[in-house]
């Protein structure tokens, strides 16, 4: 089960935060196919956000084929995302790169800035919106 | 009023006392779809409490009409959270059951009073402001209303209780499809919770619509000073050669500016700051 | 006090005002203890056996005198009952809901505003009538011993109200007037004072005019020894008539007797001078206008009728005001 944390000051739409956090949980293997997502009631009771926002986020996840709603039972995970958790080769390469960056004297913020700018360059136009 | 509309006003007006007094509310026209969580905002004296009291059936309109569910199907929590001071909390909840036969849900009411840090034997007059709010909300939600009218519901609560009660409120709305109208000054609280907005100023409706649509219809732009036509300017400020403006756009915004979609707070503040807010 | 059998707004009203209920019960209990205690004390005090077989309390029998005093005060207090009931209904029961804002709570429940007010008024009426009944019962316990003595006759203020049905009508009118005033003046204390004032005026005015409801009976006798009011009646007017039937001012001969030297010293002279004077002026008849004791119940019924009409009017207006303000 995931627990959503809503940051009202982030500037990111609330329903997108739920979508992103669900995807993150799928990538990290915290959610697996067959797992049930918390009900809208459970989410809003914990986060004090609008119920329709949760439903909108779940509809978005459903549209992307990641979850499916089963009437009267809840919303369940259908698929997993990305290449999986810790043992993926891409993660290994990124870890290598981070080690080299550190060895070259870059600090945490330098690395984050560099990473963000590369992300921006390669994923232009796919910005979540 | 159709089945999908929870609250509808047509040319609604209210004037207190004689003809010499001004209008507390005038020419209000709106329809609130059922199932929405509506934020009722506006400066002090804008007519928020009057509108809620009219919706609750406590006042008669001076002119126009307001359609709300029947008394049995709505709940109202006034700003001062009126409760009978000499009744205990348990008696107050029993009162809810006695006055709403066949509707009362004790489980819901108790879920709200629990965690308030008081026993059910406590007399209402011994409760703190926040605890009173809890009991008043319990009484309102225990009735299982279709329409819940809350006048500044969270003002007396500490942030923790506010978050918890707002969560319970939203959970109840999620479970039963309750329509909620709440007036509030706490903009951050409204940001995530409300999906509908009703902005009052000087007794008139200035903005009315779904939050999503309202945000999409406005653009926040910064850049060089230039003519903003054909867009409707809600608010604009110039600092040196820099222009910051919130506009209600007509077609795409093209020009030398950086544009962004405003947050709910940007939108509200811009409209509250200008006396002639763009009519919706 | 059992609140188990009560439902809906009646339960709420009783629960909300339970302290007042206990106060009413306590007031009845205290008055019963006082009057009952005095009766017991009085019964234990020996009476004087007169030679002709009558037994009368001695002048210095303190128990009897205390009982009389308690009843004189008690009957005065009973006259205040409508004022108290009216003030309670107007203030704490109705106006306070508007003053403190709790009407916003009460009027947005599933119960209609009319049901809400009705439950309050019916509860208040039931309690007020039962309390009145109990207090009248207590009064009668004492009154049966001292009735007819000075200040406690059948037509005396206090006794008259406390021994008939008219006090119930006063209490009913007080509830209705309180309901109206409480809504018109939405301030607890002001509404209480106003209702107390209105009911005080009603008690005074009706008390003054109640002996004008029915025509008086007249008894006549030849001029001479004083004509006493018959039928244990309430004397309204006495006077003298000349042979032609004209009223004769008693003062004329009284002054002549007073002017005559020696009338205040010589036994019987005053009466003789007065009688001679009256004969000279042609006075033949004396008369008494009075209400016989048989007028007690008709007067009670007429007065109660007036009060019930007032109660009905005030109650109707109270519900109209409520409907006009709260849809």
XYZ file of C-alpha atoms in Angstrom:
736
model
C 0.000 0.000 0.000
C 1.267 3.475 -0.799
C 0.775 6.600 1.219
C 0.561 9.854 -0.669
C 2.201 13.034 0.508
C 0.718 16.175 -0.955
C 2.878 19.262 -1.169
C 0.584 22.236 -1.661
C 3.450 24.638 -2.257
C 5.191 22.644 -4.981
C 3.237 24.229 -7.816
C 2.576 20.734 -9.227
C -1.123 19.957 -9.624
C -2.355 17.749 -6.791
C -3.652 14.988 -9.021
C -0.278 14.877 -10.791
C 1.479 14.431 -7.470
C -0.651 11.345 -6.881
C 0.040 10.028 -10.395
C 3.768 10.631 -10.008
C 3.969 9.103 -6.551
C 2.065 6.029 -7.749
C 4.436 5.649 -10.693
C 7.397 6.122 -8.391
C 6.081 3.341 -6.165
C 5.647 1.132 -9.239
C 9.221 1.835 -10.358
C 10.602 1.115 -6.919
C 8.644 -2.109 -6.690
C 6.660 -0.880 -3.702
C 3.521 -1.621 -5.705
C 3.177 -4.826 -7.687
C 0.473 -6.112 -10.010
C -2.537 -7.213 -7.978
C -1.923 -4.707 -5.179
C -4.845 -2.510 -4.224
C -4.478 1.252 -4.239
C -5.953 3.056 -1.230
C -9.588 4.056 -1.709
C -10.403 7.671 -2.442
C -11.867 7.869 1.047
C -8.643 6.668 2.633
C -6.554 9.091 0.595
C -8.654 12.166 1.317
C -8.994 11.342 4.985
C -5.217 11.293 5.282
C -4.458 14.234 2.998
C -7.540 16.503 3.277
C -7.669 16.987 -0.484
C -10.691 16.977 -2.756
C -12.070 13.485 -3.481
C -12.487 14.294 -7.165
C -8.749 14.957 -7.380
C -8.006 11.404 -6.271
C -10.557 10.002 -8.708
C -9.018 12.081 -11.479
C -5.550 10.745 -10.675
C -6.816 7.165 -10.641
C -8.588 7.710 -13.964
C -5.318 8.996 -15.405
C -3.458 5.906 -14.147
C -6.211 3.740 -15.570
C -5.993 5.489 -18.929
C -2.270 4.725 -19.001
C -3.102 1.091 -18.368
C -1.287 0.954 -15.047
C -4.269 0.214 -12.820
C -7.826 -0.987 -13.204
C -10.923 -0.231 -11.174
C -12.960 -3.241 -10.146
C -16.452 -2.245 -9.186
C -17.088 -2.426 -5.489
C -13.625 -3.818 -4.774
C -11.268 -0.942 -5.395
C -8.486 0.029 -7.767
C -5.789 -2.552 -8.471
C -2.362 -2.413 -10.036
C -2.223 -4.079 -13.461
C 1.261 -3.479 -14.693
C 4.643 -2.591 -13.429
C 6.724 0.295 -14.663
C 10.234 0.919 -15.952
C 12.966 -1.610 -15.786
C 12.513 -2.520 -12.224
C 14.302 -1.925 -8.999
C 17.853 -1.933 -7.824
C 19.390 -4.527 -10.160
C 18.621 -2.752 -13.447
C 21.673 -2.102 -15.660
C 20.683 1.549 -16.182
C 20.770 2.125 -12.460
C 24.226 0.621 -12.314
C 25.472 2.943 -15.032
C 23.970 5.944 -13.284
C 25.601 4.892 -10.036
C 28.964 4.626 -11.850
C 28.433 8.102 -13.270
C 27.587 9.553 -9.882
C 30.775 8.065 -8.387
C 32.850 9.619 -11.151
C 31.141 12.978 -10.707
C 31.936 12.919 -7.025
C 35.523 11.928 -7.695
C 35.740 14.926 -10.053
C 34.885 17.154 -7.098
C 31.228 17.944 -7.854
C 29.031 18.321 -4.815
C 25.418 17.180 -4.439
C 23.861 20.362 -5.806
C 26.200 20.483 -8.811
C 25.246 16.919 -9.671
C 21.523 17.602 -9.273
C 21.740 20.707 -11.485
C 23.670 18.831 -14.132
C 21.227 15.933 -14.042
C 18.208 18.235 -14.286
C 19.603 20.119 -17.254
C 20.333 16.867 -19.119
C 16.837 15.622 -18.274
C 15.390 18.817 -19.616
C 17.380 18.559 -22.816
C 16.347 14.984 -23.535
C 12.769 14.996 -22.355
C 11.758 18.409 -23.690
C 8.027 18.629 -24.334
C 7.225 15.569 -22.294
C 6.988 17.671 -19.209
C 4.193 16.447 -17.113
C 1.225 18.698 -17.573
C -33.445 23.239 -9.884
C -32.341 20.068 -11.615
C -31.316 16.922 -9.806
C -27.650 17.633 -10.460
C -27.746 21.073 -8.895
C -27.288 21.276 -5.145
C -27.741 25.003 -4.708
C -29.075 27.584 -7.105
C -29.634 31.317 -6.739
C -31.570 33.491 -9.156
C -31.220 37.277 -8.805
C -30.927 36.713 -5.089
C -30.845 39.800 -2.901
C -30.947 40.436 0.847
C -31.222 43.705 2.690
C -31.328 43.830 6.482
C -33.599 46.221 8.303
C -35.322 49.081 6.513
C -34.796 50.601 3.102
C -32.153 52.939 4.433
C -29.667 50.109 4.892
C -27.566 48.857 2.024
C -27.784 45.491 0.359
C -25.871 42.665 2.000
C -26.301 40.649 -1.154
C -27.560 41.695 -4.556
C -28.293 40.072 -7.917
C -26.590 36.804 -7.077
C -26.914 34.286 -9.846
C -25.215 30.924 -9.702
C -25.807 27.196 -9.790
C -23.636 24.837 -7.812
C -23.475 21.306 -9.239
C -24.070 18.466 -6.774
C -21.014 16.751 -5.364
C -18.760 19.783 -5.527
C -16.623 21.109 -2.719
C -17.166 24.814 -3.102
C -15.029 27.540 -1.581
C -16.963 30.675 -0.750
C -14.444 33.491 -0.534
C -14.475 37.251 -0.345
C -13.371 40.066 1.953
C -15.137 40.762 5.235
C -18.629 42.084 4.669
C -18.821 40.608 1.180
C -22.016 38.741 2.073
C -20.647 35.236 2.634
C -22.466 34.603 5.919
C -25.669 36.101 4.530
C -25.524 33.806 1.522
C -24.999 30.750 3.726
C -27.839 31.733 6.085
C -30.139 32.221 3.101
C -29.145 28.813 1.747
C -29.801 27.277 5.173
C -33.319 28.722 5.160
C -32.678 30.886 8.220
C -33.381 34.096 6.340
C -35.946 35.032 3.752
C -34.559 36.636 0.585
C -35.540 40.275 0.069
C -35.699 39.566 -3.644
C -34.996 36.693 -6.008
C -34.908 33.041 -5.070
C -32.558 30.472 -3.662
C -33.127 26.760 -4.061
C -31.491 24.412 -1.595
C -32.386 20.915 -0.391
C -35.132 20.703 2.239
C -34.257 21.294 5.870
C -33.882 17.531 6.469
C -31.230 17.241 3.788
C -28.925 20.080 4.641
C -26.688 20.942 7.544
C -25.382 24.336 8.521
C -22.610 25.321 10.878
C -22.713 29.024 11.666
C -19.545 31.009 12.176
C -19.895 31.224 15.975
C -20.580 27.444 16.246
C -23.757 27.859 18.323
C -24.408 24.990 20.736
C -26.432 24.730 23.925
C -23.868 25.516 26.646
C -25.509 23.486 29.409
C -25.793 20.244 27.470
C -22.989 17.715 27.631
C -21.300 16.519 24.455
C -23.208 13.228 24.694
C -26.497 15.102 25.136
C -25.662 17.310 22.167
C -25.190 14.253 19.959
C -28.374 12.724 21.380
C -30.076 15.980 20.400
C -28.849 15.423 16.843
C -30.505 12.008 16.877
C -33.749 13.293 18.393
C -34.071 16.186 15.959
C -33.162 14.141 12.882
C -35.071 10.906 13.332
C -34.299 8.221 10.781
C -31.265 10.049 9.391
C -28.834 10.320 12.275
C -25.554 8.421 11.990
C -23.966 8.124 15.402
C -20.797 6.448 14.120
C -19.936 9.413 11.922
C -20.606 11.882 14.714
C -18.479 9.955 17.199
C -15.602 9.612 14.749
C -15.388 13.402 14.762
C -15.749 14.023 18.479
C -13.186 11.327 19.275
C -9.692 12.690 19.246
C -10.876 16.075 20.405
C -9.358 15.522 23.835
C -12.609 15.659 25.797
C -14.953 13.089 27.270
C -18.576 12.901 26.251
C -19.640 14.011 29.748
C -17.996 17.406 29.266
C -20.420 20.289 29.181
C -20.362 22.280 25.969
C -19.581 25.508 27.802
C -16.368 23.950 29.128
C -15.058 23.191 25.634
C -12.359 25.217 23.901
C -13.083 26.943 20.610
C -11.577 24.119 18.595
C -13.448 21.476 20.561
C -16.712 23.321 19.966
C -15.976 23.283 16.258
C -15.550 19.521 16.458
C -18.902 19.039 18.185
C -20.650 21.403 15.760
C -19.175 19.533 12.786
C -20.144 16.195 14.349
C -23.707 17.429 14.672
C -23.708 18.567 11.043
C -22.177 15.436 9.542
C -24.134 13.058 11.786
C -27.242 14.304 10.058
C -26.026 12.874 6.750
C -26.744 16.006 4.739
C -26.793 16.256 0.970
C -25.611 19.830 1.250
C -23.248 20.944 3.973
C -22.950 24.683 4.597
C -19.954 25.716 6.693
C -19.256 29.302 7.689
C -15.543 29.714 8.488
C -15.411 26.140 9.787
C -11.712 25.847 10.506
C -10.947 29.273 11.986
C -10.674 28.055 15.596
C -8.597 24.965 14.912
C -4.897 24.334 15.279
C -3.169 23.128 12.087
C -3.199 19.480 13.147
C -6.909 19.403 14.001
C -7.647 21.422 10.887
C -5.930 18.864 8.688
C -7.625 15.965 10.457
C -11.121 17.460 10.317
C -10.699 18.563 6.728
C -9.669 14.964 5.977
C -12.781 13.615 7.690
C -14.901 16.127 5.824
C -13.408 15.152 2.476
C -13.712 11.443 3.328
C -17.377 11.932 4.098
C -17.855 13.798 0.845
C -16.031 11.006 -1.008
C -18.217 8.332 0.558
C -21.619 9.988 0.269
C -21.190 12.513 -2.523
C -22.041 15.344 -0.134
C -21.943 18.816 -1.643
C -19.972 21.174 0.605
C -19.955 24.954 0.590
C -17.441 26.501 2.960
C -16.451 30.048 3.475
C -12.888 30.502 4.580
C -10.040 32.937 4.810
C -7.435 30.206 4.856
C -6.459 30.014 1.227
C -3.994 27.141 1.531
C -6.691 25.005 3.113
C -8.950 25.630 0.149
C -6.297 24.979 -2.461
C -6.319 21.205 -2.370
C -9.795 20.652 -1.035
C -12.073 22.752 -3.199
C -12.969 22.085 -6.783
C -15.449 24.930 -7.130
C -15.133 28.601 -6.402
C -17.612 31.321 -5.572
C -16.016 34.719 -5.031
C -18.181 37.410 -3.478
C -17.382 41.081 -3.288
C -19.714 43.851 -2.114
C -22.639 41.458 -2.144
C -22.117 40.372 -5.731
C -20.734 37.232 -7.327
C -17.395 38.046 -8.969
C -16.217 34.557 -9.892
C -18.173 31.356 -10.151
C -17.044 28.119 -11.675
C -14.970 24.993 -11.340
C -11.487 25.713 -10.050
C -9.918 23.825 -12.933
C -11.764 25.851 -15.564
C -11.153 29.135 -13.804
C -7.435 28.459 -13.560
C -7.267 27.403 -17.194
C -9.059 30.576 -18.254
C -6.513 32.833 -16.576
C -2.882 33.457 -17.346
C -0.201 34.935 -15.176
C 2.290 36.841 -17.299
C 5.520 38.739 -16.651
C 7.611 40.709 -19.110
C 7.954 44.070 -20.822
C 5.162 46.617 -20.636
C 2.897 46.207 -23.643
C -0.752 46.371 -24.557
C -2.577 43.425 -23.017
C -5.613 43.603 -25.373
C -7.700 41.602 -26.182
C -7.312 39.935 -22.804
C -9.286 41.097 -19.776
C -6.882 42.382 -17.158
C -7.740 41.285 -13.654
C -4.737 42.888 -12.050
C -1.532 44.375 -13.335
C 1.528 45.864 -11.647
C 4.564 47.501 -13.114
C 7.953 47.549 -11.462
C 10.404 49.629 -13.502
C 10.161 48.227 -16.998
C 8.688 44.962 -15.822
C 4.974 44.139 -16.047
C 3.254 41.496 -13.945
C -0.358 40.821 -14.767
C -3.112 38.314 -14.283
C -5.421 38.229 -17.275
C -8.471 36.333 -18.291
C -7.292 35.392 -21.747
C -9.213 35.613 -24.988
C -7.551 33.036 -27.200
C -3.848 32.188 -26.803
C -1.626 34.721 -25.099
C 0.955 35.835 -27.643
C 3.504 38.463 -26.820
C 6.893 39.057 -25.308
C 5.907 37.691 -21.884
C 6.637 34.627 -19.817
C 3.305 32.974 -19.170
C 2.149 30.558 -16.509
C -1.101 29.201 -15.198
C -1.899 30.910 -11.889
C -2.390 29.001 -8.669
C -5.748 29.267 -6.913
C -4.107 31.602 -4.433
C -2.758 33.869 -7.230
C -6.211 34.013 -8.743
C -8.021 34.767 -5.484
C -5.556 37.366 -4.322
C -5.629 39.170 -7.660
C -9.424 39.289 -7.628
C -9.606 40.254 -3.962
C -7.116 43.075 -4.446
C -9.017 44.688 -7.275
C -12.333 46.239 -6.424
C -13.672 45.741 -9.943
C -13.023 42.020 -10.304
C -13.888 40.730 -13.738
C -17.426 39.396 -13.589
C -17.593 35.705 -14.291
C -37.094 13.510 36.344
C -37.470 10.841 33.720
C -36.662 11.979 30.218
C -36.763 8.464 28.820
C -40.260 8.583 27.409
C -39.786 11.946 25.694
C -38.974 12.126 22.006
C -37.586 14.627 19.556
C -37.702 18.320 20.379
C -39.576 17.586 23.616
C -36.605 15.617 24.877
C -34.304 18.479 23.885
C -36.426 21.087 25.675
C -36.695 19.103 28.892
C -32.984 18.259 28.836
C -32.028 21.848 28.152
C -34.150 23.305 30.943
C -33.880 20.506 33.468
C -32.551 22.906 36.077
C -35.674 25.037 35.804
C -37.783 21.893 36.154
C -35.996 20.945 39.330
C -36.463 24.507 40.556
C -40.229 24.217 40.012
C -40.291 20.886 41.846
C -38.251 22.408 44.679
C -40.590 25.423 44.925
C -43.589 23.111 45.258
C -41.792 20.951 47.825
C -40.734 23.948 49.919
C -44.209 25.483 49.933
C -45.740 22.120 50.810
C -43.275 21.734 53.669
C -44.035 25.235 54.992
C -47.815 25.071 54.758
C -48.013 21.404 55.817
C -45.660 22.078 58.713
C -47.750 25.038 59.864
C -50.937 22.979 59.677
C -49.374 20.264 61.818
C -48.066 22.832 64.302
C -51.466 24.489 64.394
C -53.230 21.162 64.971
C -51.029 20.535 68.002
C -51.903 23.900 69.558
C -55.003 23.599 71.810
C -57.946 25.799 71.015
C -60.142 27.582 73.462
C -63.422 25.911 74.250
C -66.087 28.602 74.380
C -69.126 28.262 76.619
C -71.504 27.845 73.707
C -69.482 24.869 72.420
C -67.511 26.677 69.672
C -63.827 26.194 69.566
C -61.758 29.097 68.353
C -58.038 29.675 68.136
C -56.778 32.087 70.734
C -55.535 35.451 69.611
C -52.061 34.589 70.703
C -51.921 31.191 69.011
C -48.737 31.738 67.095
C -49.174 28.701 64.799
C -52.525 29.931 63.552
C -51.312 33.476 63.026
C -48.176 32.290 61.227
C -50.317 30.123 58.960
C -52.527 33.111 58.142
C -49.487 35.238 57.430
C -47.951 32.524 55.233
C -51.174 32.294 53.244
C -51.474 36.037 52.811
C -47.926 36.099 51.435
C -48.539 32.872 49.558
C -51.581 34.234 47.760
C -49.575 37.303 46.771
C -46.852 35.017 45.415
C -49.390 33.082 43.408
C -50.296 36.356 41.692
C -46.651 36.592 40.640
C -46.749 33.129 39.078
C -48.044 34.354 35.666
C -45.331 37.018 35.654
C -42.634 34.449 36.391
C -43.921 31.974 33.813
C -44.204 34.682 31.162
C -40.736 36.010 31.891
C -39.226 32.522 31.724
C -40.872 31.706 28.397
C -39.964 35.084 26.880
C -36.386 35.131 28.132
C -34.559 31.845 28.630
C -36.922 29.768 26.493
C -37.284 31.957 23.395
C -35.234 35.181 23.351
C -32.034 33.513 24.526
C -32.057 31.195 21.488
C -32.013 34.280 19.274
C -29.612 36.249 21.453
C -27.023 33.473 21.689
C -27.497 32.341 18.084
C -28.515 28.770 18.972
C -31.621 29.259 16.837
C -29.302 28.795 13.870
C -28.695 25.309 15.202
C -32.274 24.549 16.227
C -33.915 25.809 13.050
C -31.681 23.887 10.656
C -32.488 20.436 11.998
C -35.100 18.162 10.421
C -37.758 19.566 12.745
C -39.700 22.507 11.294
C -39.551 25.903 13.055
C -43.235 25.612 13.990
C -42.630 22.174 15.555
C -39.653 23.589 17.394
C -41.635 26.458 18.933
C -44.642 24.217 19.574
C -42.535 21.719 21.505
C -41.097 24.483 23.651
C -44.475 26.039 24.374
C -46.286 22.756 25.041
C -43.548 21.632 27.394
C -43.602 24.981 29.186
C -47.408 24.895 29.341
C -47.518 21.386 30.777
C -44.906 22.161 33.411
C -46.438 25.537 34.290
C -49.956 24.098 34.630
C -48.754 21.178 36.757
C -46.786 23.533 38.981
C -49.809 25.825 39.293
C -52.012 22.860 40.156
C -49.563 21.701 42.802
C -49.203 25.181 44.315
C -52.962 25.690 44.354
C -53.266 22.331 46.096
C -50.749 23.416 48.699
C -52.562 26.732 49.110
C -55.838 24.926 49.690
C -54.291 22.804 52.406
C -53.691 25.990 54.372
C -56.697 27.935 53.137
C -59.228 25.367 54.323
C -58.194 26.296 57.856
C -58.299 30.085 57.554
C -60.714 30.774 54.680
C -63.043 33.696 55.143
C -60.819 35.454 57.656
C -59.610 38.970 56.991
C -57.831 39.270 53.622
C -58.556 35.655 52.757
C -62.226 35.849 51.724
C -63.558 34.292 48.559
C -63.397 37.592 46.655
C -60.065 38.827 48.028
C -57.197 39.241 45.601
C -54.970 36.209 45.847
C -57.554 33.914 47.388
C -59.891 34.567 44.479
C -57.237 33.588 41.908
C -55.838 30.711 43.935
C -59.097 28.944 44.669
C -60.705 28.963 41.218
C -59.559 28.208 37.679
C -58.544 31.685 36.674
C -54.900 31.216 37.677
C -54.537 28.455 35.078
C -55.849 30.861 32.436
C -53.362 33.515 33.578
C -50.526 31.011 33.268
C -51.645 29.964 29.771
C -51.825 33.594 28.681
C -48.364 34.163 30.161
C -46.857 31.335 28.077
C -48.379 32.720 24.867
C -47.492 36.349 25.576
C -43.956 35.249 26.502
C -43.612 33.392 23.199
C -44.615 36.494 21.269
C -42.575 39.021 23.222
C -39.521 36.727 23.251
C -39.539 36.704 19.467
C -40.188 40.392 19.060
C -37.534 41.389 21.605
C -34.640 39.050 20.989
C -32.799 40.035 24.171
C -33.173 37.741 27.171
C -33.379 40.277 29.978
C -35.361 42.917 28.120
C -37.864 40.318 26.938
C -38.224 38.997 30.502
C -38.845 42.464 31.900
C -41.297 43.376 29.132
C -43.319 40.197 29.554
C -43.346 40.568 33.340
C -44.640 44.084 32.860
C -47.341 43.055 30.387
C -48.552 40.217 32.606
C -48.456 42.484 35.665
C -50.679 44.970 33.888
C -53.049 42.176 32.817
C -53.283 40.878 36.405
C -53.925 44.386 37.752
C -56.410 45.464 35.103
C -58.479 42.283 35.216
C -58.296 42.334 39.029
C -59.755 45.833 38.966
C -62.489 45.224 36.450
C -63.546 41.676 37.247
C -66.390 42.871 39.502
C -67.859 44.831 36.617
C -68.456 41.678 34.553
C -71.736 40.833 36.295
C -74.521 43.159 37.455
C -74.561 43.677 41.203
C -77.470 42.569 43.371
C -79.089 45.166 45.610
C -80.489 44.626 49.090
C -82.653 47.314 50.731
C -83.968 47.919 54.221
C -85.734 50.782 56.033
C -83.432 53.412 57.396
C -82.292 52.472 60.874
C -79.894 49.849 62.154
C -77.047 49.062 59.716
C -77.960 46.713 56.842
C -75.316 44.009 56.613
C -74.385 42.556 53.196
C -76.303 39.294 52.725
C -75.180 35.984 51.129
C -71.573 36.363 52.334
C -71.445 38.903 49.540
C -68.767 41.262 48.353
C -69.967 44.804 49.159
C -69.614 47.149 46.229
C -71.576 50.203 47.423
C -73.871 51.209 50.276
C -76.077 54.273 50.496
C -79.257 56.016 51.588
C -82.377 56.863 49.587
C -85.045 59.487 50.285
C -88.762 58.770 49.885
C -88.595 60.143 46.319
C -85.895 57.569 45.513
C -83.066 60.092 45.267
C -79.596 59.266 46.609
C -78.829 61.008 49.861
C -75.295 61.914 50.825
C -74.590 60.246 54.161
C -71.927 62.861 54.858
C -74.502 65.647 55.352
C -75.900 64.140 58.565
C -72.523 62.808 59.634
C -71.170 66.358 59.627
C -74.220 67.629 61.500
C -73.610 65.052 64.216
C -69.973 66.019 64.331
C -70.881 69.703 64.754
C -73.366 69.021 67.530
C -71.665 69.567 70.918
C -71.371 66.568 73.169
C -71.898 63.811 70.545
C -68.429 62.455 71.055
C -68.880 62.232 74.824
C -72.462 61.136 75.372
C -73.243 57.507 74.570
C -75.890 57.115 71.858
C -76.192 60.836 71.163
C -74.341 60.649 67.834
C -76.724 58.014 66.508
C -79.749 59.941 67.710
C -78.651 63.221 66.051
C -77.836 61.410 62.820
C -81.208 59.607 62.774
C -83.106 62.827 63.432
C -81.195 64.584 60.671
C -81.926 61.779 58.195
C -85.635 61.806 59.090
C -85.691 65.559 58.545
C -84.232 65.083 55.051
C -86.801 62.413 54.228
C -84.425 59.417 54.204
C -86.495 56.256 54.284
C -84.345 53.478 52.824
C -80.824 52.117 52.960
C -79.338 49.807 50.336
C -76.299 47.607 49.609
C -74.984 46.768 46.125
C -73.084 43.491 46.321
C -71.847 40.395 44.540
C -73.181 37.279 46.241
C -70.785 34.354 46.646
C -72.687 32.627 43.843
C -71.037 35.116 41.445
C -67.673 33.469 42.133
C -67.787 30.824 39.409
C -69.453 32.906 36.669
C -66.876 35.657 37.244
C -64.068 33.074 37.150
C -65.402 31.717 33.860
C -65.741 35.131 32.202
C -62.275 36.197 33.320
C -60.788 32.886 32.158
C -62.546 33.320 28.820
C -60.955 36.740 28.326
C -57.530 35.338 29.243
C -57.884 32.340 26.943
C -58.820 34.654 24.082
C -55.699 36.718 24.859
C -53.630 33.519 24.981
C -54.990 32.322 21.636
C -54.305 35.690 20.013
C -50.761 35.909 21.357
C -49.981 32.308 20.380
C -51.317 32.864 16.872
C -49.226 36.019 16.524
C -46.147 34.205 17.870
C -46.384 31.512 15.193
C -47.074 34.115 12.500
C -43.960 36.059 13.458
C -41.899 32.862 13.388
C -43.203 31.922 9.934
C -42.639 35.427 8.579
C -39.011 35.387 9.653
C -38.011 31.792 9.094
C -39.309 30.057 5.998
